[in-house]
C-alpha positions as CSV (number, residue, x, y, z in Angstrom):
1,M,64.1,91.0,107.1
2,H,67.4,89.3,106.2
3,V,70.4,91.6,106.8
4,I,74.0,90.8,105.8
5,F,76.8,92.4,107.7
6,A,79.9,92.5,105.3
7,P,82.5,94.9,106.6
8,D,86.2,95.2,106.1
9,C,88.5,95.6,109.1
10,Y,88.5,99.0,110.9
11,T,92.3,99.4,110.6
12,G,94.0,99.6,114.0
13,T,90.8,99.0,116.0
14,L,88.7,96.1,114.8
15,T,89.2,93.1,112.7
16,A,86.5,92.4,110.0
17,S,85.0,89.7,112.2
18,Q,84.9,91.9,115.2
19,A,83.3,94.7,113.2
20,A,80.6,92.3,111.8
21,A,79.9,91.0,115.2
22,A,79.5,94.6,116.6
23,M,77.2,95.5,113.8
24,A,75.0,92.5,114.3
25,D,74.9,93.1,118.1
26,G,73.7,96.7,117.6
27,W,71.2,95.7,115.0
28,G,69.8,93.0,117.2
29,R,69.1,95.4,120.0
30,T,66.8,97.4,117.8
31,A,65.4,94.8,115.4
32,P,65.7,91.4,117.2
33,A,63.3,89.7,114.8
34,D,65.5,90.3,111.8
35,R,67.7,87.4,110.5
36,V,71.3,88.3,110.2
37,T,74.3,86.8,108.4
38,L,77.9,87.8,109.2
39,V,80.3,87.9,106.2
40,P,83.6,89.6,107.2
41,L,85.6,90.7,104.2
42,S,89.0,91.9,103.1
43,D,90.4,93.6,100.0
44,G,93.7,91.8,100.2
45,G,95.1,93.8,103.1
46,P,95.2,93.0,106.8
47,G,92.9,90.1,107.7
48,F,92.9,88.6,104.2
49,V,93.9,85.1,105.4
50,D,91.8,85.1,108.6
51,V,88.7,86.1,106.6
52,L,89.1,83.3,104.1
53,A,90.0,80.8,106.8
54,E,86.6,81.4,108.4
55,T,84.8,80.4,105.2
56,L,87.0,78.1,103.1
57,E,87.7,74.5,104.0
58,G,91.5,74.3,104.4
59,E,94.5,74.2,106.6
60,V,96.2,77.1,108.3
61,H,99.9,76.6,108.4
62,A,102.1,78.7,110.8
63,V,105.2,80.3,109.3
64,V,108.0,82.3,110.9
65,T,108.7,85.3,108.7
66,T,110.2,88.8,109.2
67,D,108.6,92.2,109.5
68,P,109.6,95.2,107.3
69,L,112.7,95.8,109.5
70,G,113.8,92.2,109.4
71,R,112.6,91.1,112.9
72,E,111.0,87.7,113.2
73,V,107.2,87.7,113.3
74,P,104.6,84.9,113.1
75,G,102.7,84.5,109.8
76,T,100.3,82.0,108.3
77,I,99.3,80.6,104.9
78,L,95.9,79.1,104.2
79,L,96.0,75.9,102.1
80,T,93.0,74.6,100.3
81,T,92.6,71.7,97.9
82,G,90.5,71.6,94.8
83,A,90.2,70.1,91.3
84,G,93.3,72.1,90.2
85,G,95.4,71.0,93.1
86,R,96.5,73.0,96.1
87,T,95.9,76.8,96.5
88,A,97.7,78.9,99.0
89,Y,96.4,82.2,100.2
90,V,99.2,84.6,101.4
91,E,98.7,87.9,103.2
92,S,101.6,90.3,102.5
93,A,100.6,92.5,105.4
94,Q,101.7,89.8,107.8
95,A,105.3,90.5,106.8
96,A,105.2,94.0,105.2
97,G,102.3,95.6,107.1
98,L,102.5,99.1,108.5
99,H,100.8,97.9,111.6
100,L,104.0,95.9,112.5
101,L,105.9,99.1,113.0
102,A,105.9,101.5,115.8
103,P,105.0,105.1,114.8
104,D,108.7,106.2,115.0
105,E,109.6,103.3,112.7
106,H,107.5,104.5,109.8
107,D,110.2,105.0,107.1
108,P,109.5,103.5,103.7
109,T,113.0,104.4,102.5
110,V,114.4,101.4,104.5
111,T,111.6,98.9,105.0
112,S,111.6,95.7,103.0
113,T,109.3,93.0,101.6
114,S,111.7,90.2,102.3
115,G,109.3,88.5,104.7
116,V,106.7,88.3,102.0
117,G,109.1,86.2,100.0
118,T,109.4,83.9,103.0
119,L,105.6,83.4,102.9
120,V,105.6,82.6,99.2
121,L,108.5,80.1,99.6
122,A,106.4,78.4,102.4
123,A,103.5,78.1,99.9
124,L,105.7,76.6,97.3
125,D,107.2,74.2,99.8
126,A,103.7,73.1,100.7
127,G,103.0,72.1,97.1
128,A,100.7,75.0,96.1
129,R,100.1,75.2,92.3
130,R,98.1,78.4,92.8
131,I,99.2,81.2,95.1
132,V,96.9,84.1,95.8
133,I,98.8,87.0,97.4
134,G,96.8,89.7,99.1
135,L,98.3,93.1,98.8
136,G,97.4,96.1,101.0
137,G,98.2,97.8,104.3
138,S,102.0,97.8,103.7
139,G,104.7,99.9,105.3
140,T,107.1,99.3,102.4
141,N,108.1,101.0,99.2
142,D,110.8,98.8,97.8
143,A,109.2,97.7,94.4
144,G,109.1,94.2,95.9
145,A,112.9,93.9,95.8
146,G,113.0,92.2,99.2
147,L,110.7,89.5,97.9
148,L,112.8,89.1,94.8
149,G,115.9,88.7,96.9
150,A,114.2,86.0,99.1
151,L,113.2,84.1,95.9
152,G,116.7,84.1,94.6
153,V,116.5,86.8,91.9
154,G,119.6,88.5,93.4
155,P,121.6,88.9,96.6
156,A,119.1,89.1,99.4
157,G,121.5,91.4,101.3
158,R,121.5,94.0,98.5
159,L,117.8,93.7,97.6
160,G,116.5,93.7,101.1
161,H,117.6,97.1,102.3
162,G,114.5,99.1,101.3
163,G,113.5,101.3,98.4
164,L,116.2,104.0,98.6
165,A,119.0,101.4,98.3
166,L,117.7,100.5,94.8
167,A,119.2,103.7,93.5
168,A,122.5,101.7,93.4
169,A,121.0,98.6,91.8
170,T,123.0,96.9,89.0
171,P,122.1,94.2,86.5
172,D,123.9,91.7,88.8
173,D,121.3,92.3,91.5
174,V,118.5,90.8,89.3
175,A,120.6,88.3,87.3
176,G,118.5,85.4,88.6
177,L,115.1,86.7,87.4
178,D,114.7,84.2,84.6
179,A,115.7,81.3,86.9
180,A,113.1,82.5,89.5
181,R,110.5,82.6,86.7
182,D,111.4,79.1,85.7
183,R,110.9,77.9,89.2
184,L,107.5,79.3,89.3
185,R,106.5,77.9,85.9
186,G,103.3,76.0,86.2
187,V,102.3,77.9,89.3
188,D,99.4,80.3,88.9
189,L,100.6,83.4,90.8
190,V,97.7,85.8,91.5
191,I,97.9,89.3,92.8
192,A,94.8,90.3,94.9
193,S,95.2,94.0,95.3
194,D,93.1,96.8,96.6
195,V,94.5,99.4,94.2
196,D,95.3,99.4,90.5
197,S,98.1,102.0,90.5
198,P,101.2,101.8,88.4
199,L,104.7,101.6,90.0
200,L,105.8,105.1,89.0
201,G,104.4,108.6,88.3
202,L,102.0,110.9,89.9
203,K,99.6,108.0,90.6
204,G,102.4,105.6,91.5
205,A,103.5,103.9,94.7
206,S,105.9,106.6,96.0
207,A,103.8,109.7,95.1
208,V,100.5,108.5,96.4
209,F,101.2,106.0,99.2
210,G,104.7,106.9,100.3
211,P,103.5,109.8,102.5
212,Q,101.0,107.6,104.3
213,K,103.9,105.3,105.3
214,G,106.0,108.1,106.8
215,A,107.8,109.5,103.7
216,S,108.4,113.2,103.5
217,E,108.0,115.0,100.1
218,E,111.8,114.7,99.6
219,D,111.7,111.0,100.6
220,A,108.9,110.3,98.1
221,Q,110.9,112.0,95.3
222,R,114.0,110.1,96.2
223,L,112.1,106.8,96.3
224,E,110.5,107.6,92.9
225,N,114.0,108.1,91.4
226,A,115.3,104.9,93.0
227,L,112.4,102.7,91.9
228,G,112.6,104.2,88.4
229,H,116.3,103.3,88.3
230,F,115.5,99.8,89.5
231,A,112.9,99.3,86.8
232,S,115.4,100.5,84.1
233,V,117.9,98.0,85.4
234,V,115.4,95.2,85.3
235,A,114.4,96.2,81.7
236,R,118.0,95.8,80.7
237,V,118.2,92.3,82.1
238,R,114.8,91.2,80.9
239,P,113.6,93.5,78.0
240,P,109.9,94.0,78.0
241,A,107.9,91.9,75.5
242,R,105.7,93.4,72.8
243,D,101.9,93.2,72.6
244,L,101.2,90.9,69.6
245,L,98.2,93.0,68.6
246,T,99.4,96.5,69.0
247,G,103.2,96.1,68.9
248,S,103.5,98.3,72.0
249,L,105.9,97.4,74.8
250,L,104.4,95.5,77.8
251,R,106.1,97.3,80.6
252,P,105.6,95.6,84.0
253,E,106.0,98.9,85.9
254,R,102.9,100.3,84.1
255,E,100.7,97.2,84.7
256,P,97.6,97.8,86.9
257,G,98.4,97.0,90.5
258,A,102.2,97.3,90.0
259,G,102.2,100.1,92.6
260,A,100.2,98.1,95.1
261,A,101.9,97.5,98.5
262,G,104.7,99.9,97.7
263,G,105.5,98.2,94.4
264,L,105.2,94.6,95.5
265,G,102.8,94.2,92.7
266,Y,105.6,95.1,90.2
267,A,107.8,92.4,91.5
268,L,105.1,89.8,91.3
269,H,104.3,90.9,87.7
270,L,108.0,90.3,86.9
271,L,107.6,86.8,88.1
272,G,104.6,86.2,85.8
273,A,101.7,87.0,88.1
274,R,98.3,88.2,87.0
275,R,96.2,90.7,88.9
276,V,92.6,90.5,90.2
277,S,90.6,92.8,92.4
278,G,91.3,91.9,96.0
279,V,87.8,92.4,97.2
280,E,86.3,90.5,94.2
281,A,88.7,87.5,94.9
282,V,87.4,87.4,98.5
283,L,83.7,87.9,97.4
284,D,84.1,85.0,95.0
285,A,85.8,82.8,97.6
286,V,83.1,83.3,100.2
287,G,80.2,82.8,97.7
288,F,78.9,86.3,98.3
289,A,76.8,86.4,95.1
290,D,74.7,83.5,96.4
291,L,74.4,85.0,99.9
292,V,73.3,88.4,98.8
293,A,70.6,87.0,96.4
294,S,68.6,86.1,99.5
295,A,69.1,89.3,101.4
296,D,67.0,92.4,101.9
297,L,69.8,94.7,102.9
298,V,73.6,94.7,103.2
299,V,75.5,96.7,105.8
300,T,79.2,97.2,105.1
301,G,81.9,99.5,106.5
302,E,85.6,100.3,107.2
303,G,87.6,102.6,109.4
304,T,87.7,105.6,107.1
305,F,85.5,105.9,104.0
306,D,87.5,108.2,101.7
307,W,88.6,108.6,98.1
308,Q,90.7,105.5,98.2
309,S,87.5,103.5,99.2
310,L,86.1,104.4,95.8
311,R,89.0,102.7,94.0
312,G,88.5,98.9,94.5
313,K,88.1,98.6,98.3
314,V,85.5,96.5,100.2
315,V,82.7,99.0,100.6
316,V,82.4,99.8,96.9
317,G,83.0,96.1,95.9
318,V,80.1,95.1,98.1
319,A,77.9,97.8,96.7
320,E,78.7,96.7,93.1
321,A,78.0,93.0,93.9
322,A,74.7,93.7,95.6
323,A,73.6,96.1,92.8
324,R,73.7,93.1,90.4
325,V,70.7,91.6,92.2
326,G,69.0,94.8,93.3
327,V,69.8,94.7,97.0
328,P,70.4,98.0,98.8
329,V,73.7,98.6,100.6
330,I,74.5,101.0,103.4
331,A,77.8,101.8,105.0
332,V,78.6,102.4,108.7
333,P,82.3,103.5,108.6
334,G,84.3,104.9,111.5
335,Q,84.3,108.2,109.7
336,S,83.4,109.4,106.2
337,L,85.2,111.8,104.0
338,V,83.1,111.2,100.9
339,G,80.2,113.4,99.9
340,R,76.6,112.1,99.5
341,R,76.7,112.4,95.7
342,E,79.9,110.4,95.5
343,A,78.5,107.7,97.8
344,M,75.3,107.4,95.8
345,T,77.4,107.2,92.6
346,A,79.3,104.3,94.2
347,G,76.0,102.5,94.7
348,L,75.4,103.2,98.4
349,S,71.9,104.0,99.7
350,G,73.3,105.7,102.8
351,V,76.4,106.3,104.8
352,Y,76.2,106.6,108.6
353,A,79.6,107.4,110.1
354,V,80.2,106.4,113.7
355,A,82.1,109.7,114.2
356,E,80.0,112.3,112.4
357,R,82.2,115.2,113.5
358,P,85.9,115.4,114.0
359,E,85.6,115.8,117.8
360,Q,83.9,112.5,118.0
361,V,86.8,110.5,116.5
362,A,88.7,110.1,119.7
363,A,85.7,108.6,121.5
364,A,85.0,106.2,118.6
365,L,88.6,105.0,118.7
366,A,88.5,104.5,122.5
367,E,85.6,102.1,122.3
368,P,85.4,101.0,118.7
369,A,83.1,97.9,119.1
370,A,80.7,99.6,121.5
371,R,80.4,102.8,119.4
372,L,80.0,100.8,116.1
373,A,77.2,98.7,117.8
374,D,75.5,101.8,119.1
375,R,75.6,103.5,115.7
376,T,74.3,100.4,113.9
377,A,71.4,100.2,116.4
378,R,70.3,103.7,115.5
379,V,70.6,102.9,111.8
380,A,68.3,99.9,112.3
381,R,65.5,102.2,113.4
382,T,65.6,103.7,109.9
383,W,66.0,100.6,107.8
384,S,64.3,97.7,109.5
385,P,60.5,97.4,109.0
386,S,60.2,95.5,112.3
387,T,60.9,98.7,114.2
388,S,58.0,100.7,112.7
């Protein structure tokens, strides 16, 4: 039996590579005769560059950037060369990630995406003609204003103070938007995002993801108002174009993915970017379609399998890709908050959580690799014919 292990990272505990290795170790204990292939994945969030660097032929360049509070942190960009020239892969979480902040620093009213702008500038300086920016896992909610400031759209000092400061934004703060777009002319700017949310509204960045980053209900409402004001200021400086077919306004704040990474997707849309599914971009880059065609089973997983997982994350992306060639997919997440019917609708043949009950979560977090391996070993008894 040929089994592919294709998990995402288990946020805060295991990288995607570590998770795949733990799964393969557990499976091998029970079914040593099976052939296994490890394909660690990402949806654009933490681990995006590392996952691609393991598969693609390219160069990893070190970059000094800044975290959401402006402190220097190490970052990397992956550079590959193809027929269309150089492509740079950038991971926004390296500069804007929630994991870079201590728990008492989780405050999306003040965190900034300025460091992501530094990574994009490094890609441009390296001669990239295509820049793929993975969005996900952010601790920011500034509509990408920090990135815009770093790229010269406006004063970095005014745009780099977090989302709440945008309530005082003026047209002068984004006066350089057209010049920044001109600088990027000829560069294929690609958003690889794990969500397709708009910037504003009940499904937008502040309402849905702000609380996960430390925002209170009051903070989320204040951020919503500040980002709405910022979008209106931008619209005055650069009025939205009209769709040639329908005549309707093409508003960047309503574009799918504009709300990703706290609105970083919105800023990239302003600069002329196009969005693709983060997990599909990674699946294409690693040649997953060819790999899965020779498999009998795919095992995937992530830290928590929940409602967000059903909206463009790795587990469902893998299930959809495998379904095209009729290969079953099972998930071994840290914990599962999704019902059996929802999981089956998403294309999964089974979900086997490491922590099956709430009281087991602490033990799973204490020894994540060992517990994941143990759970996968038990799953192999059910799925591998060599154990019967």
